[in-house]
Amino acid sequence: MTLAPFVILLLAALVGYAINLRAARAIRYGGSRLHSLQGFHGLFSLLLVIVPVLTLILVWLAVEGGIINRILLSSLPDGVLDGLGSGAIQLIGAEIRSIAGGRVFGTPEDWKLEAAERLITYREISSWLLVGVVGAVSLGLIYFARSRVAAEFRARQRVETITLGLMVFCAVVAIFTTIGIIAALTFETIKFFQLVPITEFLFGTNWEPQIPIREDQIAAEGAFGAVPVFLGTIVIATVALFIAVPIGLLTAIYLNEFAPGRLRKIVKPVLEILAGVPTVVYGFFAILVVAPALRQFGESLGLDVASNTALAAGGVMGIMLIPFISSFADDALSAVPRSLRDGALALGATRGEMMLNVLFPAAIPGIVGGVLLAVSRAIGETMIVVMAAGLIAKMTINPLDSVTAVTVQIVTLLIGDTAFDNPKTLAAFALGMMLFIATLVINVFALRIVRKYREIYD
Amino acid sequence: MNDMRLTERNMTDHKIKMQARGVDVFYGHDQAIKNVDVDIEDNTVTAFIGPSGCGKSTFLRCLNRMNDTIDVCRVTGDIRLDDEDIYDPQVDPVQLRAKVGMVFQKPNPFPKSIYDNVAYGPKIHGLATNKAELDEIVEKSLRRAAIWDEAKDRLDQPGTGLSGGQQQRLCIARAVATNPEVLLMDEPCSALDPIATAQVEELIDELRERFSVVIVTHSMQQAARVSQKTAFFHLGELVEYGETSQIFTNPQDTRTESYITGRIG
């Protein structure tokens, strides 16, 4: 039944298109010169129907449930809701809805069964009403669009305006989503800082978020010093960049300047496959292959290697970042004008000298931008570290030790039985906020560098 | 066109600096240059003229093996510099290019300081043993390229900040800094305004004292103004080659005549 309004809308739009197209064509064959091509008259009708009616359907579907619920609750027999809190009333509503959906638990009271039947009726009325309204509005809009068809009617401009509006809307969706995410994070973070002082969070060196959930539970008081957690992220990201930056850059330089065409044709797609491997698969790789191998190797050297080392997690993350950096660097190197290559070669520079002294310096802002974006990916990367890094926050920069990461802590804090009013859960939001700010700063910085670099050659 | 100057120009015999025999150039399966023979004389400005796509730039790029950087390009035939085959497998193109410098159509200074632009060639070829020598080479090259006065107070500023004409003279300074024997110029004035063009043309005439200069140009007036020898290319062939005055006043081939009188090209 929810499908019906959409089908009607689609048909109405097509009918409107056809009617306006025919009308415009008739004017043209009548000897008048149309201002806009007949197709635009058709599109005008199509868009004029689709945009408002689709909005109407979506709004209707969004508010329908709430309104029906209110009517339903007010139709309940007097007295059953007296003295109940809002949570209990919500529960009753949910129970009625599940009875209406055919899922009956136990033996509900008669008034609940009656209410469920009423609910079904209300829903039917609502959907028929929607179909009626959609049909009527569509007809009205088709008629209006048809009445506008005239030789001098500027259908093309109208279509362009509507399309422009749609594009603006799509662009704004992303912006508002971002604002929404920031707002959600901010509110929870503020709540957290009301429970835990911000100085303890920012400068404390002890991270033990285990706190009692129930009164009788025995657990530590909980300590929320985020320094060791961030230190862990920094250690892992550093290891990752130590692997990704040199390998990625040398790959890019080789592919861009020295590789024979055939090899380049093979290596580039392989790198793209590497970029397409899901991070959870990298996680497997880290935990099943790299970590044991590292441990074995370390033991053969007499080193004390933890089973969840920062080196394993960071190393695999580095492999994940190689295609990211190499493709960025490759783009930056390719963007250096050919005339500069020729200029250096014509002076008798070898290809190596040309790369080192001319291409690389010219491309370095773009490369730095790419590396910074890789940094923000490294500190935001979750799956690999959740699988391969440790859980205990330690104040260490030893890559052979087990460290935890910000994203790991966020995941573990939000898993399991959680209440949204204790510091353990809220700490996840504070960590998320910090991570968000860090990556935002790095991204802004990176984009500025990339943009500055673009200005040189355009 | 200044025909008076052409006829009055003193023609002396110079030794042959570069010699091309039977040169063919292919891009993939397309032949861009067909069986070209040319002698480039020392201390002479040789102009290559011809309509667009006639192969004059392609041939110019054969003279310092810049075509090696294009994968699909294949050069056959014999090109000699001072009687040494430059396409011999023994010859290192890097060293050849130090001897045969090149200036491009569009000014292409490196995104470095003016000083570093000029010092780059001497540095990579180890022409200077200390900073003082390098300074001297840079000053001498900038003077030769007639840009010293404009650049001397801003040597540490980026070369890309200069005007188009200054950039092109900087590129010429950069090319002469490695002390080449031959200087190839691929339409060096096509991106410049008339005043800058006049300055560069004057410069070319001065450069002739030290180098053998080969210039590709679109402008027949320019060829007439700066060159002593002119080669006319058409559809990949060298149609006519001779004294500039003779090419412009008394062409032997009808195609040359059609071109210089504006009927083809």
XYZ file of C-alpha atoms in Angstrom:
723
model
C 0.000 0.000 0.000
C 2.938 2.344 0.608
C 3.971 1.661 -2.957
C 0.720 2.988 -4.450
C 1.392 6.744 -3.989
C 4.793 6.376 -5.619
C 3.328 4.537 -8.601
C 0.643 7.190 -8.958
C 3.297 9.905 -8.775
C 5.395 8.251 -11.457
C 2.430 7.803 -13.766
C 1.271 11.379 -13.167
C 4.727 12.736 -13.957
C 4.920 10.763 -17.205
C 1.411 11.791 -18.189
C 2.244 15.426 -17.456
C 5.373 15.120 -19.568
C 3.477 13.619 -22.476
C 0.648 16.146 -22.312
C 2.952 19.151 -22.274
C 5.143 17.676 -24.985
C 2.126 17.200 -27.245
C 0.762 20.636 -26.475
C 4.091 22.277 -27.230
C 4.468 20.267 -30.416
C 1.010 21.296 -31.487
C 1.944 24.949 -31.055
C 5.082 24.433 -33.116
C 3.224 22.660 -35.919
C 0.630 25.418 -35.704
C 3.296 27.694 -37.095
C 4.369 29.570 -33.959
C 7.952 29.659 -32.864
C 8.457 28.166 -29.393
C 10.764 29.969 -27.024
C 11.867 26.688 -25.473
C 12.255 23.333 -27.169
C 9.207 21.118 -26.719
C 11.192 18.704 -24.536
C 11.606 21.449 -21.938
C 7.836 21.987 -21.801
C 7.505 18.268 -21.065
C 10.269 18.345 -18.463
C 8.688 21.377 -16.851
C 5.505 19.424 -16.225
C 7.452 16.359 -15.082
C 9.496 18.274 -12.519
C 6.561 20.387 -11.418
C 4.697 17.187 -10.526
C 7.550 15.141 -9.071
C 9.177 17.660 -6.742
C 6.182 18.857 -4.661
C 4.297 15.556 -4.678
C 7.368 13.541 -3.689
C 7.984 15.991 -0.853
C 4.341 15.612 0.159
C 4.546 11.803 0.210
C 7.763 11.757 2.226
C 6.499 14.294 4.773
C 3.216 12.403 5.041
C 4.977 9.106 5.688
C 7.244 10.762 8.221
C 4.531 12.359 10.359
C 1.797 9.749 9.763
C 2.976 7.403 12.549
C 3.096 10.126 15.189
C -0.351 11.500 14.377
C -1.973 8.060 14.276
C -0.331 7.229 17.596
C -1.737 10.374 19.196
C -5.246 9.711 17.873
C -4.968 6.124 19.052
C -3.910 7.044 22.583
C -6.688 9.605 22.927
C -9.212 6.983 21.763
C -8.254 4.548 24.518
C -10.890 3.984 27.216
C -10.810 6.515 30.025
C -8.596 5.725 32.920
C -6.161 3.158 31.450
C -3.402 5.725 31.024
C -3.987 7.524 34.296
C -0.951 7.888 36.435
C 1.456 6.386 33.890
C 4.762 7.995 32.941
C 5.678 8.776 29.356
C 7.854 5.643 29.178
C 4.976 3.408 30.207
C 2.634 5.080 27.711
C 5.215 4.481 24.969
C 5.352 0.847 25.966
C 1.580 0.514 25.667
C 1.728 2.124 22.227
C 4.440 -0.300 21.172
C 2.443 -3.256 22.482
C -0.633 -2.197 20.525
C 1.438 -1.776 17.402
C 2.924 -5.234 17.738
C -0.545 -6.735 18.251
C -1.676 -4.911 15.088
C 1.326 -6.426 13.338
C 0.161 -9.909 14.355
C 2.696 -10.506 17.113
C 0.671 -11.204 20.226
C 2.492 -12.011 23.450
C 0.516 -13.523 26.308
C -3.128 -12.513 26.624
C -3.538 -8.792 26.264
C -6.489 -6.922 27.738
C -9.534 -6.503 25.495
C -9.087 -2.752 25.176
C -5.655 -3.341 23.722
C -7.051 -5.724 21.111
C -9.739 -3.207 20.200
C -7.138 -0.464 19.986
C -5.061 -2.655 17.677
C -8.022 -3.092 15.354
C -8.596 0.653 15.388
C -4.947 1.167 14.590
C -5.248 -1.026 11.511
C -8.284 0.972 10.396
C -6.498 4.298 10.951
C -3.568 3.123 8.905
C -5.825 2.082 6.028
C -7.628 5.396 6.143
C -4.337 7.211 6.132
C -2.977 5.367 3.125
C -6.188 5.809 1.132
C -6.152 9.455 2.076
C -2.589 9.723 0.856
C -3.441 8.091 -2.461
C -6.352 10.483 -2.851
C -4.334 13.549 -1.969
C -1.442 12.511 -4.224
C -3.831 11.879 -7.115
C -5.616 15.201 -6.648
C -2.478 17.287 -6.236
C -0.852 15.584 -9.228
C -3.884 16.259 -11.406
C -3.912 19.872 -10.281
C -0.227 20.283 -11.058
C -0.561 18.602 -14.462
C -3.416 20.957 -15.268
C -1.408 23.960 -14.079
C 1.649 22.918 -16.091
C -0.489 22.377 -19.175
C -2.065 25.807 -18.785
C 1.373 27.406 -18.900
C 2.303 25.961 -22.285
C 2.521 28.836 -24.721
C 4.841 29.885 -27.507
C 6.597 32.484 -25.384
C 6.619 30.491 -22.116
C 10.221 30.159 -20.908
C 10.075 26.470 -20.025
C 13.835 25.997 -20.328
C 14.583 28.632 -17.713
C 11.984 27.145 -15.361
C 13.439 23.662 -15.773
C 16.908 25.051 -15.136
C 15.732 26.831 -11.983
C 14.082 23.689 -10.613
C 17.148 21.565 -11.433
C 19.378 24.130 -9.798
C 17.202 23.990 -6.698
C 17.526 20.206 -6.615
C 21.297 20.440 -6.859
C 21.410 22.997 -4.053
C 19.255 20.700 -1.950
C 21.593 17.745 -2.512
C 24.623 19.848 -1.624
C 22.941 21.107 1.521
C 22.035 17.573 2.677
C 25.717 16.740 3.197
C 26.343 19.981 5.057
C 23.393 19.523 7.391
C 24.349 15.932 8.067
C 27.791 17.086 9.125
C 26.305 19.758 11.348
C 23.988 17.153 12.865
C 26.874 14.816 13.606
C 28.872 17.609 15.214
C 25.868 18.665 17.295
C 25.213 15.114 18.528
C 28.881 14.686 19.432
C 29.038 18.057 21.141
C 26.023 17.496 23.398
C 27.239 14.120 24.627
C 30.754 15.446 25.074
C 29.480 18.319 27.212
C 27.559 15.814 29.330
C 30.736 13.812 29.773
C 32.719 16.804 30.882
C 30.076 17.539 33.490
C 30.866 14.144 35.031
C 34.608 14.074 34.425
C 36.737 17.225 34.564
C 38.129 18.192 31.173
C 41.644 18.557 32.589
C 41.607 14.958 33.779
C 40.501 13.812 30.332
C 43.061 15.855 28.429
C 46.069 15.445 30.714
C 45.371 12.351 32.793
C 47.687 9.424 32.112
C 45.490 6.683 33.477
C 42.749 5.161 31.331
C 40.575 2.604 33.096
C 37.006 3.115 31.969
C 35.622 0.059 33.820
C 33.026 1.412 36.218
C 30.229 -0.400 38.032
C 26.993 -0.450 36.053
C 24.879 -1.927 38.848
C 25.055 -1.051 42.502
C 26.293 -4.447 43.592
C 28.930 -4.831 40.899
C 32.570 -4.837 41.912
C 34.707 -2.777 39.586
C 37.238 0.008 39.652
C 36.101 3.587 40.080
C 37.087 4.392 36.522
C 39.787 6.730 35.327
C 39.455 8.786 32.145
C 42.877 10.156 31.317
C 42.959 10.010 27.520
C 46.681 10.601 27.063
C 47.712 6.914 26.838
C 44.895 6.223 24.382
C 45.971 9.027 22.088
C 49.567 8.007 22.549
C 48.636 4.538 21.319
C 46.960 5.986 18.228
C 49.995 8.150 17.575
C 52.381 5.184 17.897
C 50.322 3.059 15.522
C 49.849 5.897 13.027
C 53.560 6.674 13.121
C 54.461 3.069 12.397
C 51.912 3.074 9.564
C 53.336 6.233 8.022
C 56.906 5.019 8.385
C 55.924 2.137 6.150
C 53.434 3.825 3.841
C 55.204 7.106 3.026
C 58.541 5.785 1.713
C 57.035 2.799 -0.088
C 54.153 4.834 -1.484
C 56.387 7.670 -2.682
C 58.979 5.423 -4.266
C 56.215 3.439 -5.954
C 54.745 6.641 -7.338
C 58.114 7.923 -8.535
C 58.917 4.621 -10.189
C 55.540 4.271 -11.849
C 55.439 7.893 -12.925
C 58.860 8.197 -14.454
C 60.809 4.980 -14.727
C 58.427 2.065 -15.148
C 58.005 0.748 -18.693
C 54.470 1.237 -19.942
C 53.596 -2.458 -19.758
C 54.639 -2.787 -16.104
C 52.767 0.377 -15.225
C 49.657 -1.104 -16.798
C 49.948 -4.095 -14.468
C 51.070 -2.424 -11.249
C 48.543 0.422 -11.172
C 45.451 -1.822 -11.185
C 47.066 -4.103 -8.592
C 47.572 -1.084 -6.345
C 43.955 -0.150 -6.882
C 42.946 -3.647 -5.773
C 45.002 -3.095 -2.632
C 43.025 0.093 -2.054
C 39.799 -1.852 -2.449
C 40.550 -4.571 0.122
C 38.088 -4.217 3.007
C 39.867 -3.130 6.184
C 38.476 -6.113 8.053
C 40.472 -8.336 5.712
C 43.583 -6.314 6.546
C 42.629 -6.981 10.167
C 42.713 -10.743 9.539
C 46.025 -10.380 7.851
C 47.438 -8.425 10.777
C 46.208 -10.742 13.485
C 46.762 -14.085 11.749
C 49.897 -13.498 9.713
C 51.843 -10.422 10.697
C 51.480 -10.510 14.489
C 52.553 -14.171 14.925
C 55.392 -13.734 12.449
C 56.628 -10.643 14.286
C 56.404 -12.417 17.600
C 58.370 -15.381 16.314
C 60.971 -13.175 14.722
C 61.265 -11.055 17.860
C 61.682 -14.132 20.040
C 64.396 -15.490 17.795
C 66.258 -12.234 18.419
C 65.571 -12.521 22.130
C 63.183 -9.566 22.191
C 60.063 -9.430 24.277
C 57.243 -9.015 21.791
C 53.610 -8.713 22.829
C 50.986 -10.638 20.885
C 49.061 -7.490 19.912
C 51.891 -5.229 18.929
C 51.573 -1.698 17.677
C 54.054 -2.757 15.023
C 51.725 -5.379 13.565
C 48.663 -3.121 13.574
C 50.597 -0.106 12.296
C 52.477 -2.138 9.725
C 49.343 -3.537 8.174
C 47.710 -0.131 8.306
C 50.768 1.167 6.479
C 50.221 -1.405 3.736
C 46.639 -0.220 3.502
C 47.831 3.361 3.065
C 50.417 2.622 0.356
C 47.998 2.885 -2.583
C 46.495 6.004 -1.032
C 49.831 7.808 -0.874
C 51.149 6.457 -4.150
C 48.095 7.494 -6.117
C 48.167 10.961 -4.570
C 51.871 11.351 -5.270
C 51.417 9.985 -8.785
C 48.732 12.582 -9.474
C 50.918 15.340 -8.051
C 53.876 14.280 -10.173
C 51.739 13.956 -13.294
C 50.406 17.456 -12.697
C 53.884 18.940 -13.059
C 53.912 20.351 -16.590
C 55.746 18.372 -19.221
C 57.680 21.525 -20.111
C 59.522 21.341 -16.793
C 60.581 17.737 -17.464
C 61.742 18.699 -20.931
C 63.531 21.742 -19.573
C 65.514 19.669 -17.106
C 66.277 16.902 -19.600
C 67.379 19.421 -22.210
C 69.916 20.777 -19.734
C 71.448 17.342 -19.619
C 69.879 16.216 -16.368
C 69.459 12.484 -15.947
C 65.973 11.250 -15.249
C 66.916 10.749 -11.612
C 68.242 14.287 -11.293
C 65.168 15.630 -13.022
C 62.896 13.715 -10.620
C 64.840 14.677 -7.522
C 65.572 18.337 -8.302
C 62.663 19.464 -10.436
C 59.607 17.216 -10.417
C 59.669 16.271 -6.765
C 60.059 19.820 -5.375
C 57.357 21.027 -7.734
C 55.038 18.219 -6.638
C 55.841 18.355 -2.945
C 52.846 20.442 -1.840
C 50.521 17.926 -3.476
C 52.432 15.055 -1.949
C 52.340 16.643 1.504
C 48.605 17.125 1.137
C 48.233 13.436 0.287
C 50.381 12.371 3.221
C 48.341 14.519 5.607
C 45.140 12.959 4.328
C 46.760 9.578 4.920
C 47.578 10.677 8.484
C 43.976 11.522 9.167
C 42.941 8.172 7.738
C 45.495 6.418 9.911
C 44.260 7.948 13.138
C 40.623 7.399 12.191
C 41.109 3.828 10.971
C 39.112 1.448 13.144
C 38.807 -2.120 11.946
C 42.483 -3.012 11.723
C 43.275 -1.691 15.187
C 40.156 -3.191 16.739
C 41.327 -6.570 15.491
C 45.072 -6.260 15.832
C 45.822 -3.734 18.573
C 45.427 -4.269 22.297
C 42.719 -3.120 24.673
C 44.735 -1.940 27.640
C 45.941 1.640 27.490
C 49.631 1.847 28.303
C 51.896 4.849 28.490
C 54.497 3.525 26.090
C 56.003 4.363 22.771
C 57.546 0.959 22.287
C 56.103 -0.394 19.032
C 56.745 -3.951 20.188
C 54.411 -3.465 23.127
C 50.666 -3.769 23.065
C 48.907 -0.411 22.857
C 45.323 0.599 22.307
C 43.905 3.238 20.009
C 41.197 5.877 20.260
C 38.917 4.104 17.820
C 39.381 0.789 19.652
C 38.322 2.395 22.919
C 35.277 3.979 21.322
C 34.176 0.595 20.019
C 34.747 -1.225 23.302
C 33.075 1.515 25.337
C 29.912 1.272 23.277
C 29.730 -2.514 23.099
C 27.706 -4.476 25.606
C 25.311 -3.316 28.313
C 25.539 0.412 28.371
C 23.508 3.196 29.803
C 23.697 6.587 28.137
C 24.088 8.512 31.325
C 27.273 7.100 32.777
C 30.753 8.400 32.082
C 31.900 5.122 30.520
C 29.570 5.521 27.551
C 29.884 9.269 27.327
C 33.659 8.937 27.251
C 33.259 7.376 23.806
C 31.705 10.584 22.550
C 34.445 12.698 24.083
C 37.054 10.512 22.381
C 35.114 10.717 19.133
C 34.989 14.485 19.428
C 38.735 14.696 19.961
C 39.357 12.418 17.012
C 36.986 14.454 14.892
C 38.741 17.696 15.785
C 42.159 16.182 15.105
C 41.216 14.817 11.685
C 39.344 17.998 10.831
C 42.396 20.130 11.559
C 44.646 17.834 9.545
C 42.190 17.698 6.641
C 41.753 21.455 6.521
C 45.501 21.834 6.612
C 45.969 19.246 3.864
C 43.316 20.748 1.629
C 44.836 24.193 1.994
C 48.208 22.894 0.920
C 46.714 21.019 -2.012
C 44.771 24.086 -3.110
C 47.766 26.360 -2.855
C 49.716 23.954 -4.991
C 47.004 23.878 -7.626
C 47.238 27.622 -8.082
C 50.793 27.413 -9.324
C 50.154 25.674 -12.623
C 46.570 26.474 -13.546
C 61.051 42.654 -43.843
C 64.378 44.362 -44.134
C 65.690 43.175 -47.466
C 68.519 45.670 -47.468
C 69.957 44.065 -44.383
C 69.617 40.638 -45.906
C 71.656 41.406 -48.953
C 74.281 43.330 -47.090
C 74.846 40.546 -44.605
C 78.386 39.358 -44.721
C 78.551 35.670 -45.496
C 81.677 33.862 -44.451
C 82.275 30.158 -44.530
C 82.005 28.485 -41.158
C 82.935 24.967 -40.255
C 80.114 22.468 -40.143
C 79.022 21.809 -36.575
C 76.231 19.321 -37.056
C 75.523 17.145 -40.018
C 72.354 15.197 -40.702
C 72.106 12.588 -43.452
C 69.029 10.630 -44.477
C 67.140 11.257 -41.239
C 63.722 9.631 -40.945
C 61.494 10.011 -37.891
C 58.484 7.804 -37.198
C 55.757 8.245 -34.614
C 54.422 4.706 -34.428
C 53.604 4.014 -38.074
C 53.411 7.632 -39.181
C 56.471 9.095 -40.765
C 57.036 12.643 -39.531
C 60.391 13.327 -41.193
C 61.429 11.983 -44.586
C 65.043 11.660 -45.578
C 66.375 15.003 -44.379
C 69.946 16.139 -45.040
C 71.144 19.309 -43.322
C 74.497 20.873 -42.408
C 74.400 23.183 -39.408
C 77.301 25.611 -39.428
C 79.163 26.922 -36.448
C 78.637 30.533 -35.372
C 75.609 30.726 -37.574
C 71.915 31.124 -36.908
C 70.031 28.503 -38.886
C 66.276 28.938 -39.134
C 63.814 26.131 -39.775
C 60.627 27.469 -41.294
C 57.517 25.844 -42.636
C 53.808 25.449 -42.044
C 52.432 23.888 -38.850
C 52.972 20.153 -38.611
C 55.708 20.126 -41.222
C 58.130 18.415 -38.849
C 60.517 21.267 -38.147
C 60.183 20.964 -34.357
C 60.414 17.182 -34.560
C 63.645 17.457 -36.501
C 65.001 20.016 -34.035
C 64.334 17.615 -31.190
C 66.358 14.954 -32.991
C 69.448 17.136 -32.717
C 69.670 16.701 -28.928
C 67.799 13.393 -28.758
C 64.870 14.901 -26.903
C 62.711 12.586 -28.988
C 64.103 9.729 -26.886
C 61.685 10.760 -24.165
C 58.732 9.922 -26.422
C 58.111 6.184 -26.369
C 56.611 5.743 -29.823
C 59.177 7.921 -31.573
C 61.852 6.248 -33.704
C 64.734 8.041 -35.411
C 66.835 6.524 -38.193
C 69.613 8.010 -40.301
C 72.836 9.661 -39.342
C 73.242 12.818 -37.245
C 76.751 13.898 -36.354
C 78.039 16.490 -33.932
C 81.664 17.333 -34.725
C 81.832 14.117 -36.730
C 80.567 11.952 -33.887
C 77.347 9.995 -34.433
C 74.999 11.199 -31.712
C 72.746 8.142 -32.087
C 75.652 5.788 -31.506
C 74.817 3.459 -28.580
C 78.078 4.600 -26.973
C 76.833 8.177 -26.742
C 75.171 9.179 -23.513
C 72.184 11.413 -24.336
C 72.685 13.178 -21.023
C 76.137 14.381 -22.070
C 74.950 15.165 -25.551
C 72.273 17.459 -24.144
C 74.895 19.285 -22.125
C 76.595 20.111 -25.416
C 73.414 20.786 -27.353
C 71.232 23.071 -25.250
C 67.588 23.796 -25.892
C 65.129 26.627 -25.339
C 61.433 25.841 -25.585
C 58.411 27.493 -27.085
C 56.874 28.361 -23.734
C 59.160 29.784 -21.063
C 59.589 26.966 -18.538
C 61.629 28.218 -15.591
C 61.800 25.747 -12.722
C 59.846 26.721 -9.610
C 63.132 27.733 -7.980
C 64.955 31.015 -7.497
C 66.427 32.831 -10.489
C 69.899 31.944 -9.266
C 69.077 28.251 -8.858
C 67.471 28.150 -12.282
C 70.697 29.242 -13.926
C 72.962 27.342 -11.540
C 71.107 24.063 -12.053
C 72.889 22.978 -15.231
C 76.427 23.845 -14.008
C 75.661 22.072 -10.723
C 74.545 18.775 -12.224
C 77.471 18.785 -14.645
C 79.979 19.795 -12.000
C 81.160 22.866 -13.921
C 81.913 24.845 -10.794
C 84.074 23.699 -7.921
C 83.047 26.354 -5.442
C 80.425 28.967 -4.782
C 82.455 31.811 -6.234
C 82.861 30.024 -9.555
C 79.181 29.219 -9.626
C 78.321 32.851 -8.910
C 80.551 33.842 -11.802
C 78.896 31.376 -14.203
C 75.443 32.574 -13.158
C 76.351 36.215 -13.671
C 78.036 35.546 -17.010
C 75.051 33.523 -18.258
C 72.540 36.112 -17.147
C 74.624 38.804 -18.837
C 74.798 36.793 -22.046
C 71.046 36.396 -21.962
C 70.705 40.178 -21.474
C 68.742 39.829 -18.273
C 71.445 40.532 -15.675
C 70.405 44.124 -15.082
C 66.802 43.162 -14.445
C 67.595 40.117 -12.330
C 70.698 41.006 -10.342
C 68.771 42.438 -7.389
C 66.314 39.583 -7.163
C 68.406 36.486 -7.726
C 66.828 34.743 -4.751
C 63.290 35.324 -5.956
C 61.389 32.643 -7.897
C 61.992 32.585 -11.634
C 58.284 32.058 -12.163
C 57.650 35.583 -10.873
C 59.293 37.219 -13.900
C 57.380 38.469 -16.924
C 57.042 36.220 -19.973
C 59.893 37.831 -21.903
C 62.149 37.857 -18.847
C 61.303 34.209 -18.186
C 62.302 33.286 -21.721
C 65.606 35.133 -21.396
C 66.098 33.367 -18.065
C 65.582 30.065 -19.871
C 68.165 31.128 -22.441
C 70.552 32.012 -19.607
C 69.872 28.612 -18.103
C 70.627 26.932 -21.417
C 73.890 28.845 -22.045
C 75.087 28.297 -18.456
C 76.146 24.733 -19.250
C 78.361 26.172 -21.985
C 76.787 24.275 -24.869
C 78.203 24.205 -28.391
C 74.863 24.266 -30.145
C 71.725 26.037 -28.951
C 68.378 24.785 -30.219
C 65.415 27.145 -29.970
C 61.910 25.869 -30.582
C 59.805 28.905 -31.472
C 61.332 30.867 -28.597
C 59.275 33.987 -29.232
C 55.841 32.572 -29.946
C 54.637 33.193 -26.392
C 56.135 36.680 -26.194
C 54.917 40.165 -26.981
C 56.636 42.219 -29.737
C 58.995 44.088 -27.383
C 60.159 40.922 -25.668
C 60.467 39.302 -29.091
C 62.734 42.089 -30.279
C 64.934 41.680 -27.198
C 65.217 37.927 -27.687
C 65.978 38.326 -31.389
C 68.737 40.774 -30.611
C 70.049 38.287 -28.103
C 70.044 35.475 -30.671
C 72.214 37.539 -32.936
C 74.693 38.038 -30.094
C 74.658 34.373 -29.148
C 75.889 33.533 -32.640
C 79.362 34.694 -31.651
C 79.782 31.772 -29.278
C 77.330 29.130 -30.349
C 75.787 27.558 -33.330
C 72.110 28.483 -33.051
C 69.227 26.582 -34.624
C 65.849 28.259 -34.391
C 62.449 26.946 -35.369
C 60.078 29.739 -36.159
C 56.612 30.324 -37.469
C 57.403 33.820 -38.465
C 59.176 34.286 -41.776
C 60.046 37.833 -40.811
C 61.795 36.509 -37.766
C 63.734 33.989 -39.839
C 64.752 36.763 -42.187
C 65.763 39.032 -39.335
C 67.872 36.661 -37.267
C 69.198 33.875 -39.462
C 71.971 33.446 -41.966
C 70.806 30.058 -43.195
C 67.226 28.962 -43.688
C 65.715 25.526 -44.171
C 62.172 25.226 -45.465
C 60.268 22.127 -44.353
C 57.046 20.953 -45.906
C 55.123 17.775 -45.033
C 58.147 16.221 -43.358
C 60.517 16.923 -46.180
C 63.319 19.414 -46.345
C 62.298 21.304 -49.477
C 65.030 23.868 -49.679
C 68.047 24.872 -47.656
C 70.383 27.764 -48.292
C 71.460 31.288 -47.484
C 68.589 33.159 -45.895
C 68.891 35.984 -48.389
C 68.686 33.565 -51.259
C 65.696 31.641 -49.828
C 63.726 34.808 -49.301
C 64.636 36.656 -52.474
C 65.236 33.918 -54.969
C 63.736 30.578 -53.899
C 64.525 27.653 -56.180
C 61.517 25.524 -55.341
C 57.984 26.591 -56.189
C 56.722 25.333 -52.802
C 59.182 27.627 -51.018
C 58.064 30.495 -53.134
C 54.401 29.745 -52.449
C 55.081 29.601 -48.725
C 57.087 32.793 -48.401
C 54.624 34.675 -50.534
C 51.814 33.395 -48.326
C 50.059 31.016 -50.679
C 50.557 27.860 -48.588
C 50.947 27.388 -44.864
